[in-house]
mmCIF file of C-alpha atoms in Angstrom:
data_model
loop_
_atom_site.group_PDB
_atom_site.id
_atom_site.type_symbol
_atom_site.label_atom_id
_atom_site.label_comp_id
_atom_site.label_asym_id
_atom_site.label_seq_id
_atom_site.Cartn_x
_atom_site.Cartn_y
_atom_site.Cartn_z
ATOM 1 C CA MET A 1 87.224 80.470 88.679
ATOM 2 C CA PRO A 2 85.176 82.043 86.069
ATOM 3 C CA ILE A 3 81.981 84.110 86.609
ATOM 4 C CA ALA A 4 78.974 82.389 85.644
ATOM 5 C CA ARG A 5 76.359 84.777 86.664
ATOM 6 C CA LEU A 6 76.839 88.595 87.157
ATOM 7 C CA ARG A 7 74.115 91.386 88.531
ATOM 8 C CA LEU A 8 74.768 94.834 88.978
ATOM 9 C CA THR A 9 72.381 97.209 90.793
ATOM 10 C CA ASP A 10 72.613 101.100 90.289
ATOM 11 C CA VAL A 11 76.337 100.781 89.418
ATOM 12 C CA ARG A 12 77.366 103.985 87.442
ATOM 13 C CA SER A 13 75.154 103.872 84.134
ATOM 14 C CA HIS A 14 73.471 100.550 84.915
ATOM 15 C CA ARG A 15 70.311 100.515 86.868
ATOM 16 C CA ALA A 16 70.168 96.986 86.597
ATOM 17 C CA LEU A 17 71.979 94.531 84.275
ATOM 18 C CA ASP A 18 72.205 90.576 84.785
ATOM 19 C CA LEU A 19 74.445 88.443 82.558
ATOM 20 C CA ALA A 20 75.552 84.839 82.301
ATOM 21 C CA PRO A 21 79.005 84.934 80.549
ATOM 22 C CA GLY A 22 80.485 81.824 79.420
ATOM 23 C CA GLU A 23 84.040 80.708 80.486
ATOM 24 C CA GLY A 24 86.168 81.889 77.617
ATOM 25 C CA PHE A 25 86.141 85.429 75.897
ATOM 26 C CA VAL A 26 83.386 87.759 77.268
ATOM 27 C CA VAL A 27 82.922 90.441 74.753
ATOM 28 C CA LEU A 28 81.231 93.487 75.396
ATOM 29 C CA THR A 29 80.758 96.023 72.441
ATOM 30 C CA GLY A 30 78.804 99.093 71.651
ATOM 31 C CA PRO A 31 79.159 102.926 71.309
ATOM 32 C CA ASN A 32 81.085 105.173 73.295
ATOM 33 C CA GLY A 33 79.114 105.733 76.496
ATOM 34 C CA ALA A 34 76.989 102.741 76.508
ATOM 35 C CA GLY A 35 78.594 101.697 79.696
ATOM 36 C CA LYS A 36 81.044 98.618 78.851
ATOM 37 C CA THR A 37 84.062 99.797 81.348
ATOM 38 C CA ASN A 38 81.527 100.576 83.810
ATOM 39 C CA VAL A 39 80.522 96.754 83.734
ATOM 40 C CA LEU A 40 84.465 95.830 83.545
ATOM 41 C CA GLU A 41 84.924 98.144 86.546
ATOM 42 C CA ALA A 42 82.026 96.340 88.543
ATOM 43 C CA VAL A 43 83.882 92.953 87.990
ATOM 44 C CA SER A 44 87.126 94.202 89.277
ATOM 45 C CA LEU A 45 85.426 95.410 92.504
ATOM 46 C CA LEU A 46 85.047 91.385 93.254
ATOM 47 C CA ALA A 47 88.587 91.735 94.071
ATOM 48 C CA PRO A 48 90.579 93.426 96.721
ATOM 49 C CA GLY A 49 91.341 97.151 96.240
ATOM 50 C CA ARG A 50 89.173 100.016 94.573
ATOM 51 C CA GLY A 51 88.917 98.413 91.309
ATOM 52 C CA LEU A 52 90.457 99.217 87.915
ATOM 53 C CA ARG A 53 89.533 103.116 88.162
ATOM 54 C CA GLY A 54 90.610 103.674 91.489
ATOM 55 C CA ALA A 55 87.527 105.538 92.122
ATOM 56 C CA PRO A 56 85.862 106.597 95.569
ATOM 57 C CA LEU A 57 83.308 104.309 96.067
ATOM 58 C CA ARG A 58 80.435 106.562 96.306
ATOM 59 C CA GLU A 59 81.361 107.539 92.465
ATOM 60 C CA VAL A 60 80.624 103.863 91.850
ATOM 61 C CA ALA A 61 76.666 104.438 92.571
ATOM 62 C CA ARG A 62 74.365 105.480 89.966
ATOM 63 C CA SER A 63 74.619 109.170 90.090
ATOM 64 C CA ASP A 64 70.501 109.564 89.801
ATOM 65 C CA GLY A 65 69.648 106.557 92.016
ATOM 66 C CA PRO A 66 68.840 106.084 95.589
ATOM 67 C CA GLY A 67 72.286 105.626 96.846
ATOM 68 C CA GLY A 68 74.615 102.704 97.581
ATOM 69 C CA PHE A 69 75.395 99.952 94.481
ATOM 70 C CA ALA A 70 75.784 96.181 94.431
ATOM 71 C CA VAL A 71 77.663 93.875 92.655
ATOM 72 C CA ALA A 72 76.797 90.328 92.820
ATOM 73 C CA ALA A 73 78.355 87.179 91.022
ATOM 74 C CA ARG A 74 78.203 83.292 91.313
ATOM 75 C CA LEU A 75 81.565 81.588 90.153
ATOM 76 C CA GLY A 76 81.572 78.611 88.196
ATOM 77 C CA ASP A 77 81.913 76.237 91.563
ATOM 78 C CA GLY A 78 78.691 77.581 92.805
ATOM 79 C CA THR A 79 80.363 80.256 95.180
ATOM 80 C CA GLU A 80 78.377 83.606 95.778
ATOM 81 C CA LEU A 81 80.262 86.691 96.124
ATOM 82 C CA GLY A 82 78.920 90.255 96.672
ATOM 83 C CA THR A 83 80.072 93.611 97.473
ATOM 84 C CA GLY A 84 78.664 97.435 97.372
ATOM 85 C CA THR A 85 77.741 100.116 99.838
ATOM 86 C CA LEU A 86 74.544 101.262 101.701
ATOM 87 C CA ALA A 87 72.999 104.555 100.780
ATOM 88 C CA ASP A 88 73.509 105.866 104.372
ATOM 89 C CA ALA A 89 77.008 104.618 104.422
ATOM 90 C CA PRO A 90 78.296 105.477 100.558
ATOM 91 C CA ASP A 91 82.185 105.028 101.626
ATOM 92 C CA ARG A 92 81.873 102.030 103.839
ATOM 93 C CA ARG A 93 82.569 98.680 101.382
ATOM 94 C CA GLN A 94 80.339 95.719 102.193
ATOM 95 C CA VAL A 95 81.422 92.387 101.343
ATOM 96 C CA ARG A 96 79.702 89.054 101.431
ATOM 97 C CA VAL A 97 80.698 85.427 100.416
ATOM 98 C CA ASN A 98 78.034 82.870 100.090
ATOM 99 C CA GLY A 99 75.741 85.223 102.253
ATOM 100 C CA ALA A 100 77.936 86.036 105.076
ATOM 101 C CA ALA A 101 80.084 89.129 106.094
ATOM 102 C CA ALA A 102 83.372 88.759 104.776
ATOM 103 C CA SER A 103 86.388 91.417 104.699
ATOM 104 C CA ALA A 104 87.688 92.561 101.327
ATOM 105 C CA ALA A 105 90.789 90.006 101.504
ATOM 106 C CA ALA A 106 88.554 87.114 101.349
ATOM 107 C CA LEU A 107 87.703 88.062 97.823
ATOM 108 C CA GLY A 108 91.045 87.500 96.426
ATOM 109 C CA GLU A 109 91.134 84.131 97.953
ATOM 110 C CA ARG A 110 88.290 83.426 95.551
ATOM 111 C CA LEU A 111 89.324 85.128 92.491
ATOM 112 C CA GLN A 112 92.416 86.438 91.094
ATOM 113 C CA MET A 113 92.067 89.480 88.683
ATOM 114 C CA LEU A 114 94.478 91.336 86.316
ATOM 115 C CA TRP A 115 93.413 94.257 84.138
ATOM 116 C CA LEU A 116 94.420 96.643 81.196
ATOM 117 C CA THR A 117 92.735 99.895 80.639
ATOM 118 C CA PRO A 118 93.876 102.719 78.083
ATOM 119 C CA ALA A 119 94.648 104.924 80.932
ATOM 120 C CA MET A 120 97.670 102.292 81.234
ATOM 121 C CA ASP A 121 98.810 102.482 77.951
ATOM 122 C CA ARG A 122 101.460 105.173 79.006
ATOM 123 C CA LEU A 123 102.256 103.416 82.506
ATOM 124 C CA PHE A 124 106.067 103.508 81.542
ATOM 125 C CA VAL A 125 106.299 107.121 81.411
ATOM 126 C CA ASP A 126 103.730 107.795 83.930
ATOM 127 C CA THR A 127 104.555 108.592 87.735
ATOM 128 C CA ALA A 128 106.104 106.127 89.808
ATOM 129 C CA SER A 129 103.035 105.620 92.048
ATOM 130 C CA ALA A 130 101.206 104.677 89.049
ATOM 131 C CA ARG A 131 103.577 101.770 88.303
ATOM 132 C CA ARG A 132 103.619 100.741 92.119
ATOM 133 C CA ARG A 133 99.760 100.578 91.885
ATOM 134 C CA PHE A 134 100.343 98.353 88.674
ATOM 135 C CA LEU A 135 103.151 96.053 90.487
ATOM 136 C CA ASP A 136 100.937 95.701 93.551
ATOM 137 C CA ARG A 137 97.891 94.367 91.691
ATOM 138 C CA LEU A 138 100.388 91.928 90.204
ATOM 139 C CA VAL A 139 101.592 90.849 93.812
ATOM 140 C CA LEU A 140 98.246 90.792 95.433
ATOM 141 C CA THR A 141 96.997 87.936 92.532
ATOM 142 C CA LEU A 142 99.588 86.049 94.002
ATOM 143 C CA ASP A 143 99.528 86.922 97.787
ATOM 144 C CA PRO A 144 95.857 88.333 98.902
ATOM 145 C CA GLY A 145 97.346 89.456 102.049
ATOM 146 C CA HIS A 146 99.283 92.066 100.255
ATOM 147 C CA ALA A 147 96.627 94.652 100.297
ATOM 148 C CA ALA A 148 96.161 94.356 104.370
ATOM 149 C CA GLN A 149 100.021 94.967 104.761
ATOM 150 C CA ALA A 150 99.812 98.068 102.421
ATOM 151 C CA SER A 151 96.962 99.390 104.237
ATOM 152 C CA ARG A 152 98.335 99.153 107.700
ATOM 153 C CA TYR A 153 101.685 100.779 106.365
ATOM 154 C CA ASP A 154 99.553 103.792 104.872
ATOM 155 C CA ALA A 155 97.997 104.197 108.349
ATOM 156 C CA ALA A 156 101.148 103.780 110.281
ATOM 157 C CA MET A 157 102.515 106.368 108.022
ATOM 158 C CA ARG A 158 99.893 108.953 108.210
ATOM 159 C CA ALA A 159 99.642 109.044 111.893
ATOM 160 C CA ARG A 160 103.670 109.441 111.641
ATOM 161 C CA ASN A 161 103.509 112.408 109.131
ATOM 162 C CA ARG A 162 101.096 113.949 110.838
ATOM 163 C CA LEU A 163 102.799 113.359 114.224
ATOM 164 C CA LEU A 164 105.991 115.294 112.928
ATOM 165 C CA ALA A 165 104.045 118.098 111.292
ATOM 166 C CA GLU A 166 101.747 118.887 114.247
ATOM 167 C CA ASP A 167 104.146 118.588 117.020
ATOM 168 C CA ARG A 168 107.086 120.679 117.496
ATOM 169 C CA SER A 169 108.044 117.942 120.592
ATOM 170 C CA PRO A 170 106.584 114.576 119.331
ATOM 171 C CA ASP A 171 106.805 111.508 121.959
ATOM 172 C CA PRO A 172 109.787 109.800 120.994
ATOM 173 C CA ALA A 173 108.190 106.475 122.134
ATOM 174 C CA TRP A 174 104.901 106.949 120.128
ATOM 175 C CA LEU A 175 106.905 107.694 116.922
ATOM 176 C CA SER A 176 109.023 104.841 117.695
ATOM 177 C CA ALA A 177 105.911 102.480 117.970
ATOM 178 C CA LEU A 178 104.522 103.957 114.646
ATOM 179 C CA GLU A 179 108.197 103.676 112.847
ATOM 180 C CA ALA A 180 108.295 99.694 114.091
ATOM 181 C CA ARG A 181 104.760 99.335 112.520
ATOM 182 C CA MET A 182 105.577 101.026 109.385
ATOM 183 C CA ALA A 183 109.035 98.911 109.390
ATOM 184 C CA GLU A 184 107.009 95.425 110.115
ATOM 185 C CA HIS A 185 104.520 95.831 107.240
ATOM 186 C CA GLY A 186 107.126 97.936 104.698
ATOM 187 C CA ALA A 187 109.426 94.703 105.097
ATOM 188 C CA ALA A 188 106.679 92.425 103.848
ATOM 189 C CA ILE A 189 105.461 94.770 101.173
ATOM 190 C CA ALA A 190 108.860 94.553 99.962
ATOM 191 C CA ALA A 191 109.597 91.260 100.217
ATOM 192 C CA ALA A 192 106.434 90.466 98.414
ATOM 193 C CA ARG A 193 107.205 92.647 95.596
ATOM 194 C CA ARG A 194 110.586 91.628 95.496
ATOM 195 C CA ALA A 195 109.425 87.814 95.326
ATOM 196 C CA THR A 196 106.677 88.668 92.482
ATOM 197 C CA VAL A 197 109.277 90.651 90.340
ATOM 198 C CA ALA A 198 111.539 87.791 90.303
ATOM 199 C CA ARG A 199 109.132 84.899 89.730
ATOM 200 C CA LEU A 200 107.644 87.097 86.780
ATOM 201 C CA GLY A 201 111.106 87.953 85.483
ATOM 202 C CA ASP A 202 111.854 84.160 85.267
ATOM 203 C CA ARG A 203 108.518 83.532 83.276
ATOM 204 C CA LEU A 204 109.125 86.887 80.990
ATOM 205 C CA ALA A 205 112.489 85.350 80.315
ATOM 206 C CA GLU A 206 111.128 82.315 78.885
ATOM 207 C CA SER A 207 109.079 84.147 76.404
ATOM 208 C CA ARG A 208 109.630 83.525 72.803
ATOM 209 C CA ASP A 209 106.508 85.648 71.428
ATOM 210 C CA PRO A 210 107.451 88.351 68.543
ATOM 211 C CA SER A 211 104.189 89.808 68.924
ATOM 212 C CA PHE A 212 104.440 90.747 72.466
ATOM 213 C CA PRO A 213 108.402 91.263 73.314
ATOM 214 C CA ALA A 214 109.399 90.596 76.670
ATOM 215 C CA ALA A 215 110.540 92.862 79.425
ATOM 216 C CA SER A 216 113.175 92.977 82.226
ATOM 217 C CA LEU A 217 111.835 94.248 85.228
ATOM 218 C CA ALA A 218 113.811 95.672 88.698
ATOM 219 C CA LEU A 219 112.822 97.578 91.553
ATOM 220 C CA THR A 220 114.471 101.042 92.319
ATOM 221 C CA ASP A 221 114.377 102.636 95.810
ATOM 222 C CA GLU A 222 113.763 99.589 97.496
ATOM 223 C CA PRO A 223 113.499 99.977 101.566
ATOM 224 C CA PRO A 224 116.082 98.288 103.654
ATOM 225 C CA ALA A 225 115.151 94.382 103.973
ATOM 226 C CA GLN A 226 115.283 93.899 107.457
ATOM 227 C CA PRO A 227 112.365 95.525 109.488
ATOM 228 C CA ASP A 228 114.966 96.716 112.452
ATOM 229 C CA VAL A 229 117.421 98.457 109.893
ATOM 230 C CA LEU A 230 114.098 100.117 108.372
ATOM 231 C CA ALA A 231 112.865 101.089 111.573
ATOM 232 C CA GLY A 232 116.277 102.563 112.301
ATOM 233 C CA ALA A 233 116.471 104.562 108.979
ATOM 234 C CA LEU A 234 112.938 105.898 109.829
ATOM 235 C CA ALA A 235 114.046 107.118 113.232
ATOM 236 C CA ALA A 236 117.278 108.458 111.538
ATOM 237 C CA GLY A 237 115.354 110.539 109.418
ATOM 238 C CA ARG A 238 112.716 112.018 111.593
ATOM 239 C CA ALA A 239 114.132 115.864 111.412
ATOM 240 C CA ARG A 240 114.618 115.810 107.239
ATOM 241 C CA ASP A 241 110.815 114.220 107.250
ATOM 242 C CA ALA A 242 109.310 116.813 109.293
ATOM 243 C CA ALA A 243 111.109 119.476 107.221
ATOM 244 C CA ALA A 244 110.115 117.580 103.765
ATOM 245 C CA GLY A 245 106.557 117.279 105.348
ATOM 246 C CA ARG A 246 106.406 113.285 104.247
ATOM 247 C CA THR A 247 108.515 110.255 104.815
ATOM 248 C CA LEU A 248 111.528 109.957 102.566
ATOM 249 C CA VAL A 249 112.348 106.185 103.076
ATOM 250 C CA GLY A 250 110.077 103.157 102.812
ATOM 251 C CA PRO A 251 108.077 100.980 100.200
ATOM 252 C CA HIS A 252 106.206 103.837 98.955
ATOM 253 C CA ARG A 253 109.195 105.207 97.350
ATOM 254 C CA THR A 254 109.897 102.114 95.225
ATOM 255 C CA ASP A 255 109.472 102.433 91.553
ATOM 256 C CA LEU A 256 109.433 99.347 88.574
ATOM 257 C CA LEU A 257 112.066 99.622 86.009
ATOM 258 C CA VAL A 258 110.838 98.116 83.030
ATOM 259 C CA THR A 259 113.381 97.373 80.070
ATOM 260 C CA HIS A 260 112.712 96.518 76.596
ATOM 261 C CA ARG A 261 114.623 92.941 76.819
ATOM 262 C CA ASP A 262 115.810 92.390 73.043
ATOM 263 C CA LYS A 263 116.693 96.088 72.537
ATOM 264 C CA GLY A 264 118.329 96.940 76.019
ATOM 265 C CA GLN A 265 116.208 100.179 76.089
ATOM 266 C CA PRO A 266 114.169 101.656 78.721
ATOM 267 C CA ALA A 267 110.411 100.886 78.071
ATOM 268 C CA ALA A 268 109.861 104.558 78.712
ATOM 269 C CA ARG A 269 111.601 105.537 75.672
ATOM 270 C CA ALA A 270 110.067 102.700 73.358
ATOM 271 C CA SER A 271 107.522 103.707 70.579
ATOM 272 C CA THR A 272 103.873 103.835 71.793
ATOM 273 C CA GLY A 273 102.975 100.617 70.330
ATOM 274 C CA GLU A 274 106.117 98.789 71.776
ATOM 275 C CA GLN A 275 105.157 100.185 75.103
ATOM 276 C CA LYS A 276 101.384 98.591 74.931
ATOM 277 C CA ALA A 277 102.677 95.234 73.390
ATOM 278 C CA LEU A 278 105.122 95.075 76.346
ATOM 279 C CA LEU A 279 102.342 95.690 79.093
ATOM 280 C CA ILE A 280 100.716 93.210 77.354
ATOM 281 C CA GLY A 281 103.526 90.778 77.251
ATOM 282 C CA ILE A 282 103.662 91.513 81.011
ATOM 283 C CA LEU A 283 100.024 90.523 81.592
ATOM 284 C CA LEU A 284 99.927 87.457 79.491
ATOM 285 C CA ALA A 285 102.978 86.322 81.757
ATOM 286 C CA HIS A 286 101.745 87.293 84.611
ATOM 287 C CA ALA A 287 98.556 85.326 84.088
ATOM 288 C CA ALA A 288 100.491 82.271 83.083
ATOM 289 C CA LEU A 289 102.402 82.506 86.979
ATOM 290 C CA VAL A 290 99.337 83.027 88.296
ATOM 291 C CA ALA A 291 97.827 79.923 86.557
ATOM 292 C CA ALA A 292 100.901 77.686 87.409
ATOM 293 C CA GLU A 293 101.137 78.857 91.112
ATOM 294 C CA ALA A 294 97.443 79.311 92.230
ATOM 295 C CA GLY A 295 96.232 76.368 90.249
ATOM 296 C CA ARG A 296 93.511 78.619 88.502
ATOM 297 C CA ALA A 297 93.723 81.063 85.894
ATOM 298 C CA PRO A 298 93.029 84.691 86.731
ATOM 299 C CA ILE A 299 90.158 86.585 85.143
ATOM 300 C CA LEU A 300 91.617 89.083 82.937
ATOM 301 C CA LEU A 301 89.600 92.546 82.334
ATOM 302 C CA LEU A 302 90.899 94.151 79.176
ATOM 303 C CA ASP A 303 89.287 97.519 78.281
ATOM 304 C CA GLU A 304 89.672 98.805 74.703
ATOM 305 C CA VAL A 305 92.584 96.241 74.406
ATOM 306 C CA ALA A 306 92.219 95.648 70.498
ATOM 307 C CA ALA A 307 92.237 99.482 69.966
ATOM 308 C CA HIS A 308 95.869 100.560 68.027
ATOM 309 C CA LEU A 309 96.718 96.933 67.315
ATOM 310 C CA ASP A 310 97.201 95.669 63.985
ATOM 311 C CA PRO A 311 95.057 92.764 62.531
ATOM 312 C CA ASP A 312 98.773 90.179 62.942
ATOM 313 C CA ARG A 313 98.937 91.285 66.533
ATOM 314 C CA ARG A 314 95.408 91.207 67.462
ATOM 315 C CA ALA A 315 95.130 87.581 66.268
ATOM 316 C CA ALA A 316 98.214 87.181 68.444
ATOM 317 C CA LEU A 317 96.745 88.402 71.411
ATOM 318 C CA PHE A 318 93.586 86.269 71.150
ATOM 319 C CA ASP A 319 95.711 83.287 70.720
ATOM 320 C CA ARG A 320 97.688 83.762 73.818
ATOM 321 C CA LEU A 321 94.238 84.723 75.881
ATOM 322 C CA ARG A 322 92.976 81.322 74.539
ATOM 323 C CA GLY A 323 96.068 79.794 75.917
ATOM 324 C CA THR A 324 95.939 81.300 79.608
ATOM 325 C CA GLY A 325 92.713 79.499 80.310
ATOM 326 C CA SER A 326 91.383 82.790 81.830
ATOM 327 C CA GLN A 327 87.883 84.491 81.294
ATOM 328 C CA ALA A 328 88.956 87.289 79.571
ATOM 329 C CA TRP A 329 86.233 90.175 79.577
ATOM 330 C CA MET A 330 87.132 92.651 76.524
ATOM 331 C CA THR A 331 85.375 95.420 75.458
ATOM 332 C CA GLY A 332 85.334 97.900 72.239
ATOM 333 C CA THR A 333 83.176 99.893 70.128
ATOM 334 C CA GLU A 334 83.511 97.331 66.849
ATOM 335 C CA VAL A 335 82.237 93.730 66.452
ATOM 336 C CA SER A 336 84.989 93.519 63.835
ATOM 337 C CA SER A 337 87.610 94.229 66.074
ATOM 338 C CA PHE A 338 87.230 90.882 67.846
ATOM 339 C CA ALA A 339 86.590 88.900 64.528
ATOM 340 C CA ALA A 340 89.582 86.349 65.240
ATOM 341 C CA VAL A 341 88.135 85.418 68.510
ATOM 342 C CA GLY A 342 85.783 82.576 67.004
ATOM 343 C CA PRO A 343 82.269 81.873 67.812
ATOM 344 C CA ASP A 344 82.682 80.196 71.028
ATOM 345 C CA ALA A 345 82.630 83.785 72.956
ATOM 346 C CA THR A 346 80.188 85.344 74.764
ATOM 347 C CA TRP A 347 78.619 88.247 73.064
ATOM 348 C CA ILE A 348 77.337 90.959 74.835
ATOM 349 C CA ALA A 349 75.838 94.403 73.139
ATOM 350 C CA LEU A 350 75.256 97.380 75.147
ATOM 351 C CA GLY A 351 73.490 100.933 74.425
ATOM 352 C CA GLY A 352 71.021 99.460 71.960
#
């Protein structure tokens, strides 16, 4: 479902911004520092989670503003979405759907959203936690309840870690209750990740686009699939976890292993250009998967996506994006980078 109207108030560098994007390509151009990425971040906050920068909410508010910020959107079907913070509660997120208070998860029921940023170009050589965040964003577009499962798991794990660290003789019954909660939500997280990787893997296996080589996906360090087995593993590891100061088994340890399928080579060993092409290929395949399963194409946020792509690969990207049916928001410093987009895009110049 495309965004038909977007209004920002006190978001990063934008005191006020009102945009009316079209359904297909939305191209934001302007010099560095013009606030292009800030617009994409604002859009990303219309989905569950912390947005494409993963920043604390108080950092999103304009630094010289009154405090708090607001992002409001009207979708193509007339649905009104809004999110932001109040000046006296800068870390508490407010969400509204058609004027009524709602949870962040409710946003995921209205919009599916995926993004690529320059920081993700080296995802395959980054930390396992960065790849987990990427994987969980893919899961979330298919399963809006995934964020709540992750939040509850993390809360139970933090409480267990604190109990093990601060009490030499922690209450076994309380530990068992926390471990049961971790096991319940942890098993759901792991199951959702496995299902997403399997379905996306099938979609990638069908890819025949030489411009964006297909990847093979696998999960490593997965927790036990059954909640009772995971709870037992947590109970058996109490002494070890207390000594380590952290929990050493669970879905928070999982990593996403990506392989260049045609070369049979880990993505981490591919060239920088190949890594970006693999990442774009994953995103395009997942967009197609979401469109097929959800019945509507996801919104795509592509920050500086044309950078470091040669003209042929850039043209291939725009052709593939056109085929997804997605509203694709793209940023760049040069209008010429988007010459192959065609005349039907919404062009927005920022920063003069």
